[in-house]
Short mmCIF file of C-alpha atoms in Angstrom, two decimals:
data_model
loop_
_atom_site.label_atom_id
_atom_site.label_comp_id
_atom_site.label_asym_id
_atom_site.label_seq_id
_atom_site.Cartn_x
_atom_site.Cartn_y
_atom_site.Cartn_z
CA UNK A 1 97.36 -6.23 -77.43
CA UNK A 2 97.09 -2.90 -79.22
CA UNK A 3 93.81 -1.09 -78.55
CA UNK A 4 92.78 0.72 -81.73
CA UNK A 5 90.56 3.81 -81.80
CA UNK A 6 88.04 3.18 -84.60
CA UNK A 7 86.38 5.91 -86.64
CA UNK A 8 83.06 5.57 -88.45
CA UNK A 9 84.67 4.61 -91.77
CA UNK A 10 86.29 1.62 -90.02
CA UNK A 11 83.05 0.07 -88.74
CA UNK A 12 83.35 -3.01 -90.97
CA UNK A 13 86.79 -3.77 -89.53
CA UNK A 14 85.47 -3.42 -85.98
CA UNK A 15 82.51 -5.68 -86.77
CA UNK A 16 84.85 -8.28 -88.23
CA UNK A 17 86.83 -8.36 -85.00
CA UNK A 18 83.62 -8.81 -82.99
CA UNK A 19 82.65 -11.79 -85.17
CA UNK A 20 86.09 -13.26 -84.43
CA UNK A 21 85.41 -13.06 -80.68
CA UNK A 22 87.33 -9.85 -79.91
CA UNK A 23 86.07 -7.03 -77.67
CA UNK A 24 85.20 -3.58 -79.05
CA UNK A 25 83.95 -0.75 -76.83
CA UNK A 26 81.12 1.26 -78.35
CA UNK A 27 79.37 4.59 -77.65
CA UNK A 28 75.77 5.03 -76.61
CA UNK A 29 73.77 8.04 -75.49
CA UNK A 30 74.24 6.89 -71.85
CA UNK A 31 77.77 5.53 -71.30
CA UNK A 32 80.29 3.55 -73.37
CA UNK A 33 79.65 -0.21 -73.52
CA UNK A 34 82.14 -3.08 -73.75
CA UNK A 35 80.98 -5.02 -76.77
CA UNK A 36 81.21 -8.72 -77.49
CA UNK A 37 79.10 -10.89 -79.80
CA UNK A 38 76.27 -12.07 -77.53
CA UNK A 39 76.14 -15.44 -79.32
CA UNK A 40 79.82 -16.27 -78.67
CA UNK A 41 80.04 -17.45 -75.03
CA UNK A 42 83.85 -17.46 -75.02
CA UNK A 43 83.88 -13.82 -76.15
CA UNK A 44 81.35 -12.93 -73.46
CA UNK A 45 83.55 -14.63 -70.86
CA UNK A 46 86.35 -12.26 -71.92
CA UNK A 47 84.10 -9.32 -70.97
CA UNK A 48 83.86 -10.57 -67.40
CA UNK A 49 87.59 -11.26 -67.25
CA UNK A 50 88.61 -7.86 -68.65
CA UNK A 51 86.24 -5.94 -66.37
CA UNK A 52 86.79 -8.09 -63.30
CA UNK A 53 82.99 -8.37 -63.22
CA UNK A 54 81.20 -10.99 -61.05
CA UNK A 55 79.95 -13.77 -63.32
CA UNK A 56 76.47 -13.75 -61.73
CA UNK A 57 75.85 -10.20 -62.96
CA UNK A 58 73.64 -10.40 -66.08
CA UNK A 59 74.52 -8.44 -69.21
CA UNK A 60 72.35 -6.22 -71.37
CA UNK A 61 71.94 -7.42 -74.96
CA UNK A 62 72.17 -4.53 -77.43
CA UNK A 63 70.16 -4.81 -80.64
CA UNK A 64 69.80 -2.75 -83.83
CA UNK A 65 66.06 -3.34 -84.35
CA UNK A 66 63.16 -4.87 -82.43
CA UNK A 67 62.98 -7.96 -84.63
CA UNK A 68 66.36 -9.07 -83.26
CA UNK A 69 64.63 -9.89 -79.95
CA UNK A 70 62.23 -12.41 -81.51
CA UNK A 71 64.84 -15.18 -81.63
CA UNK A 72 65.22 -15.01 -77.86
CA UNK A 73 62.05 -13.76 -76.15
CA UNK A 74 59.54 -16.36 -74.94
CA UNK A 75 56.64 -13.94 -74.64
CA UNK A 76 56.11 -10.20 -74.64
CA UNK A 77 54.28 -8.13 -72.07
CA UNK A 78 51.02 -6.64 -73.46
CA UNK A 79 52.50 -3.12 -73.13
CA UNK A 80 55.68 -3.95 -75.04
CA UNK A 81 54.62 -2.41 -78.36
CA UNK A 82 53.55 0.85 -76.72
CA UNK A 83 56.79 1.08 -74.74
CA UNK A 84 59.02 0.28 -77.71
CA UNK A 85 57.25 2.80 -79.96
CA UNK A 86 57.69 5.52 -77.32
CA UNK A 87 61.24 4.87 -76.12
CA UNK A 88 63.32 2.83 -78.60
CA UNK A 89 65.92 3.62 -79.67
CA UNK A 90 66.76 5.26 -76.36
CA UNK A 91 67.99 4.91 -72.78
CA UNK A 92 65.54 2.17 -71.76
CA UNK A 93 66.41 -1.49 -71.17
CA UNK A 94 63.60 -4.06 -71.15
CA UNK A 95 63.69 -7.41 -69.34
CA UNK A 96 61.77 -10.29 -70.92
CA UNK A 97 61.42 -14.02 -70.20
CA UNK A 98 63.49 -15.87 -72.79
CA UNK A 99 63.28 -19.15 -74.67
CA UNK A 100 65.22 -21.89 -72.94
CA UNK A 101 68.71 -22.22 -74.43
CA UNK A 102 68.37 -19.17 -76.68
CA UNK A 103 71.10 -17.28 -74.81
CA UNK A 104 74.08 -18.61 -72.92
CA UNK A 105 73.87 -18.55 -69.09
CA UNK A 106 77.07 -16.49 -69.34
CA UNK A 107 74.91 -13.67 -70.75
CA UNK A 108 71.88 -14.11 -68.47
CA UNK A 109 73.65 -14.85 -65.19
CA UNK A 110 71.78 -18.16 -65.20
CA UNK A 111 68.39 -16.41 -65.05
CA UNK A 112 65.34 -17.28 -67.18
CA UNK A 113 65.14 -13.63 -68.26
CA UNK A 114 67.36 -11.35 -70.29
CA UNK A 115 67.70 -7.59 -70.74
CA UNK A 116 67.53 -5.93 -74.18
CA UNK A 117 68.22 -2.38 -75.34
CA UNK A 118 68.32 -0.48 -78.63
CA UNK A 119 70.81 2.36 -78.04
CA UNK A 120 70.22 5.77 -79.60
CA UNK A 121 73.56 6.01 -81.38
CA UNK A 122 73.77 5.62 -85.15
CA UNK A 123 77.39 4.42 -85.17
CA UNK A 124 76.65 1.65 -82.69
CA UNK A 125 73.41 0.60 -84.40
CA UNK A 126 75.41 0.28 -87.64
CA UNK A 127 78.13 -1.68 -85.81
CA UNK A 128 75.52 -4.17 -84.54
CA UNK A 129 74.03 -4.51 -88.04
CA UNK A 130 77.48 -5.06 -89.56
CA UNK A 131 78.29 -7.70 -86.92
CA UNK A 132 75.03 -9.52 -87.64
CA UNK A 133 74.45 -10.52 -84.02
CA UNK A 134 73.40 -8.64 -80.89
CA UNK A 135 76.19 -7.35 -78.66
CA UNK A 136 76.47 -7.58 -74.91
CA UNK A 137 77.53 -4.20 -73.59
CA UNK A 138 78.21 -3.60 -69.90
CA UNK A 139 79.94 -0.32 -69.12
CA UNK A 140 83.44 -0.31 -70.63
CA UNK A 141 85.38 0.17 -67.41
CA UNK A 142 86.88 -1.73 -64.51
CA UNK A 143 83.96 -3.30 -62.62
CA UNK A 144 82.58 -1.21 -59.76
CA UNK A 145 84.33 2.00 -60.83
CA UNK A 146 82.68 5.09 -62.35
CA UNK A 147 81.29 4.33 -65.79
CA UNK A 148 83.03 5.79 -68.89
CA UNK A 149 81.42 8.67 -70.73
CA UNK A 150 84.26 9.29 -73.23
CA UNK A 151 86.52 7.05 -75.31
CA UNK A 152 89.49 8.33 -73.28
CA UNK A 153 87.88 6.97 -70.08
CA UNK A 154 87.64 3.56 -71.75
CA UNK A 155 91.24 3.76 -72.98
CA UNK A 156 92.43 4.70 -69.48
CA UNK A 157 90.81 1.60 -67.96
CA UNK A 158 91.13 -1.02 -70.69
CA UNK A 159 94.02 -0.13 -73.03
CA UNK A 160 95.99 -3.19 -74.07
CA UNK A 161 93.17 -5.50 -72.95
CA UNK A 162 90.60 -4.99 -75.70
CA UNK A 163 90.89 -4.84 -79.49
CA UNK A 164 89.42 -1.39 -79.96
CA UNK A 165 87.14 1.50 -79.13
CA UNK A 166 84.59 3.09 -81.47
CA UNK A 167 84.89 6.79 -80.66
CA UNK A 168 81.89 9.11 -80.82
CA UNK A 169 82.88 11.82 -78.35
CA UNK A 170 81.24 12.40 -74.97
CA UNK A 171 77.90 10.76 -74.20
CA UNK A 172 74.83 12.98 -73.93
CA UNK A 173 73.14 11.58 -70.81
CA UNK A 174 76.01 10.34 -68.65
CA UNK A 175 74.36 7.56 -66.61
CA UNK A 176 73.20 4.10 -67.63
CA UNK A 177 69.77 3.30 -69.05
CA UNK A 178 66.59 2.82 -67.10
CA UNK A 179 65.92 -0.90 -66.59
CA UNK A 180 62.23 -1.86 -66.80
CA UNK A 181 61.25 -5.42 -65.87
CA UNK A 182 58.55 -6.73 -68.20
CA UNK A 183 58.82 -10.37 -67.13
CA UNK A 184 55.93 -10.09 -64.64
CA UNK A 185 52.42 -8.66 -64.71
CA UNK A 186 53.36 -5.15 -63.52
CA UNK A 187 56.14 -3.24 -65.33
CA UNK A 188 58.69 -2.44 -62.61
CA UNK A 189 61.75 -0.18 -62.65
CA UNK A 190 64.84 -2.04 -61.41
CA UNK A 191 67.29 0.76 -62.20
CA UNK A 192 66.31 4.43 -62.70
CA UNK A 193 67.64 6.38 -65.66
CA UNK A 194 66.77 9.11 -68.13
CA UNK A 195 63.46 7.44 -69.01
CA UNK A 196 61.95 8.44 -65.69
CA UNK A 197 59.20 6.89 -63.58
CA UNK A 198 57.05 9.94 -64.31
CA UNK A 199 57.62 9.68 -68.07
CA UNK A 200 56.76 5.97 -68.10
CA UNK A 201 53.60 6.56 -66.08
CA UNK A 202 52.49 9.42 -68.33
CA UNK A 203 53.03 7.27 -71.42
CA UNK A 204 51.45 4.06 -70.12
CA UNK A 205 48.69 5.54 -67.97
CA UNK A 206 49.46 3.22 -65.07
CA UNK A 207 51.55 3.35 -61.90
CA UNK A 208 55.04 2.00 -62.49
CA UNK A 209 56.63 0.92 -59.21
CA UNK A 210 60.32 1.34 -58.43
CA UNK A 211 62.01 -1.71 -56.93
CA UNK A 212 64.25 -0.20 -54.24
CA UNK A 213 65.78 -3.55 -53.30
CA UNK A 214 69.58 -3.37 -53.15
CA UNK A 215 71.32 -6.66 -53.88
CA UNK A 216 73.86 -8.01 -51.43
CA UNK A 217 77.18 -9.44 -52.66
CA UNK A 218 75.86 -13.00 -52.22
CA UNK A 219 72.72 -12.42 -54.33
CA UNK A 220 72.27 -12.66 -58.09
CA UNK A 221 70.91 -9.34 -59.42
CA UNK A 222 68.19 -9.35 -62.07
CA UNK A 223 69.74 -6.26 -63.69
CA UNK A 224 73.15 -4.54 -63.60
CA UNK A 225 73.87 -1.81 -61.06
CA UNK A 226 71.74 -3.19 -58.21
CA UNK A 227 74.57 -3.69 -55.70
CA UNK A 228 74.89 -1.55 -52.56
CA UNK A 229 78.28 -0.23 -53.68
CA UNK A 230 79.00 0.43 -57.35
CA UNK A 231 80.37 3.17 -59.62
CA UNK A 232 82.92 3.91 -56.87
CA UNK A 233 86.24 5.75 -57.22
CA UNK A 234 89.12 4.72 -54.98
CA UNK A 235 88.78 8.02 -53.07
CA UNK A 236 85.96 7.89 -50.48
CA UNK A 237 82.86 9.89 -51.41
CA UNK A 238 80.54 11.67 -48.97
CA UNK A 239 77.23 13.11 -50.09
CA UNK A 240 76.49 16.59 -48.74
CA UNK A 241 72.98 17.99 -48.22
CA UNK A 242 72.39 21.62 -49.16
CA UNK A 243 72.47 22.94 -45.59
CA UNK A 244 75.57 20.96 -44.57
CA UNK A 245 78.27 22.32 -46.88
CA UNK A 246 79.81 24.80 -44.42
CA UNK A 247 79.85 22.19 -41.66
CA UNK A 248 81.34 19.54 -43.95
CA UNK A 249 84.21 21.74 -45.10
CA UNK A 250 84.89 23.01 -41.56
CA UNK A 251 85.00 19.41 -40.35
CA UNK A 252 87.47 18.45 -43.09
CA UNK A 253 89.78 21.37 -42.18
CA UNK A 254 89.59 20.47 -38.48
CA UNK A 255 90.42 16.84 -39.27
CA UNK A 256 93.27 17.90 -41.58
CA UNK A 257 91.66 16.13 -44.52
CA UNK A 258 92.13 17.35 -48.07
CA UNK A 259 89.01 17.28 -50.21
CA UNK A 260 87.61 17.81 -53.68
CA UNK A 261 84.24 19.30 -54.55
CA UNK A 262 81.81 17.74 -57.02
CA UNK A 263 79.13 20.37 -57.36
CA UNK A 264 77.11 22.85 -59.39
CA UNK A 265 78.42 26.39 -60.02
CA UNK A 266 76.01 27.68 -57.35
CA UNK A 267 77.70 25.59 -54.63
CA UNK A 268 81.24 25.81 -56.00
CA UNK A 269 81.12 29.63 -55.96
CA UNK A 270 80.18 29.65 -52.28
CA UNK A 271 82.74 27.18 -50.95
CA UNK A 272 86.37 27.44 -51.97
CA UNK A 273 88.47 24.44 -52.84
CA UNK A 274 91.56 24.21 -54.99
CA UNK A 275 90.39 20.78 -56.16
CA UNK A 276 86.98 20.72 -57.77
CA UNK A 277 84.86 19.46 -60.62
CA UNK A 278 82.09 21.92 -61.43
CA UNK A 279 79.10 20.82 -63.50
CA UNK A 280 78.38 22.84 -66.65
CA UNK A 281 75.41 24.56 -65.02
CA UNK A 282 73.06 24.19 -62.04
CA UNK A 283 70.62 21.79 -63.74
CA UNK A 284 70.11 18.12 -62.89
CA UNK A 285 70.81 17.33 -66.56
CA UNK A 286 74.30 18.87 -66.30
CA UNK A 287 74.94 17.11 -62.99
CA UNK A 288 73.91 13.74 -64.39
CA UNK A 289 76.01 14.24 -67.52
CA UNK A 290 79.05 15.18 -65.43
CA UNK A 291 78.72 12.80 -62.48
CA UNK A 292 80.98 9.97 -63.65
CA UNK A 293 83.45 12.31 -65.35
CA UNK A 294 83.69 14.34 -62.16
CA UNK A 295 84.24 11.32 -59.94
CA UNK A 296 86.97 10.12 -62.29
CA UNK A 297 88.66 13.53 -62.53
CA UNK A 298 88.76 14.03 -58.75
CA UNK A 299 89.93 10.47 -58.16
CA UNK A 300 92.68 10.50 -60.77
CA UNK A 301 93.88 14.09 -60.37
CA UNK A 302 95.50 15.85 -57.44
CA UNK A 303 95.46 13.51 -54.44
CA UNK A 304 92.62 14.19 -51.98
CA UNK A 305 91.44 12.30 -48.90
CA UNK A 306 87.77 12.47 -49.84
CA UNK A 307 85.24 13.80 -52.32
CA UNK A 308 82.28 15.92 -51.20
CA UNK A 309 79.40 15.52 -53.68
CA UNK A 310 76.25 17.57 -54.11
CA UNK A 311 72.87 15.88 -53.76
CA UNK A 312 69.63 16.52 -55.68
CA UNK A 313 65.95 15.80 -54.97
CA UNK A 314 65.10 12.18 -55.75
CA UNK A 315 62.50 12.68 -58.45
CA UNK A 316 62.50 12.71 -62.27
CA UNK A 317 66.14 12.58 -63.50
CA UNK A 318 67.34 13.28 -59.95
CA UNK A 319 66.35 9.73 -59.05
CA UNK A 320 68.90 8.35 -61.55
CA UNK A 321 71.61 10.78 -60.40
CA UNK A 322 71.09 9.92 -56.73
CA UNK A 323 70.91 6.19 -57.46
CA UNK A 324 74.45 6.31 -58.89
CA UNK A 325 75.82 8.80 -56.36
CA UNK A 326 74.53 6.81 -53.38
CA UNK A 327 76.28 3.69 -54.66
CA UNK A 328 79.48 5.62 -55.41
CA UNK A 329 79.37 6.86 -51.80
CA UNK A 330 78.42 3.44 -50.39
CA UNK A 331 75.21 5.16 -49.17
CA UNK A 332 77.18 7.57 -46.89
CA UNK A 333 76.23 11.18 -46.24
CA UNK A 334 78.33 13.71 -44.34
CA UNK A 335 76.95 13.76 -40.82
CA UNK A 336 78.04 16.03 -37.98
#
């Protein structure tokens, strides 16, 4: 199969292919998604097959406007309107209880809930409108590997296996959306993202708990990205705390291990390495935007035995960054 790169003037053609059950990757402000018509179970099954994704892992349903949820949602949490007005379109996924039979179990992972998101990308919102149905949209990459933040990442992983990619350059945020569970009484974060715990609490005026439960391989997750290990390159990753860089690099030299650095300019300037991916600046925003690109670049470039990655405080956006990095590193820090 030829994988076509679609431009904005070719949206109708891409939408036509989606209606025929083909797969089209699409851009969002977070990462690129692998699109299939959410109402065509056989097309959705292709998503799992192409990604190599476990079939019990539920998919996020991408919509172009709030009214598209009404066909599926059984009842809305009392805070839904306030949340939607504040954060949609944007990097926030909401989980609702759904009407029985309204979505295929292939989409929901067999759960009585489903996840919905309105991405903040005009090209993709138009693509959904042109298709006429919501689109499932897990990250457009091989399952378990770093998520794609450019069309070229998608092409690298899925060329010849999907019909096309809607290109809109690099994503702005770089990690997947926050997932907020609204199927119970208390809104609960299942996956941190750019809509932070602090931002939700400021907007809603209530405490919003973070579910820190990590799902084992034998469990069915309620939202994507809840496994212990995820977003992982083939090269082992070790997280390095700020005071451990000198010891980590000395250990690698003593063990005759080649390494790459994934770090801010502040760290990269202090510790030499011929193989490195340096974030655009020292901010958590730059680190989050560059995390998946950096993991991919170090994994696919010059061969190294391991990747040393910089850590950040686990608050605000740093919580989302560390959530992904911990899973990419299988929870492992460098330890003396």
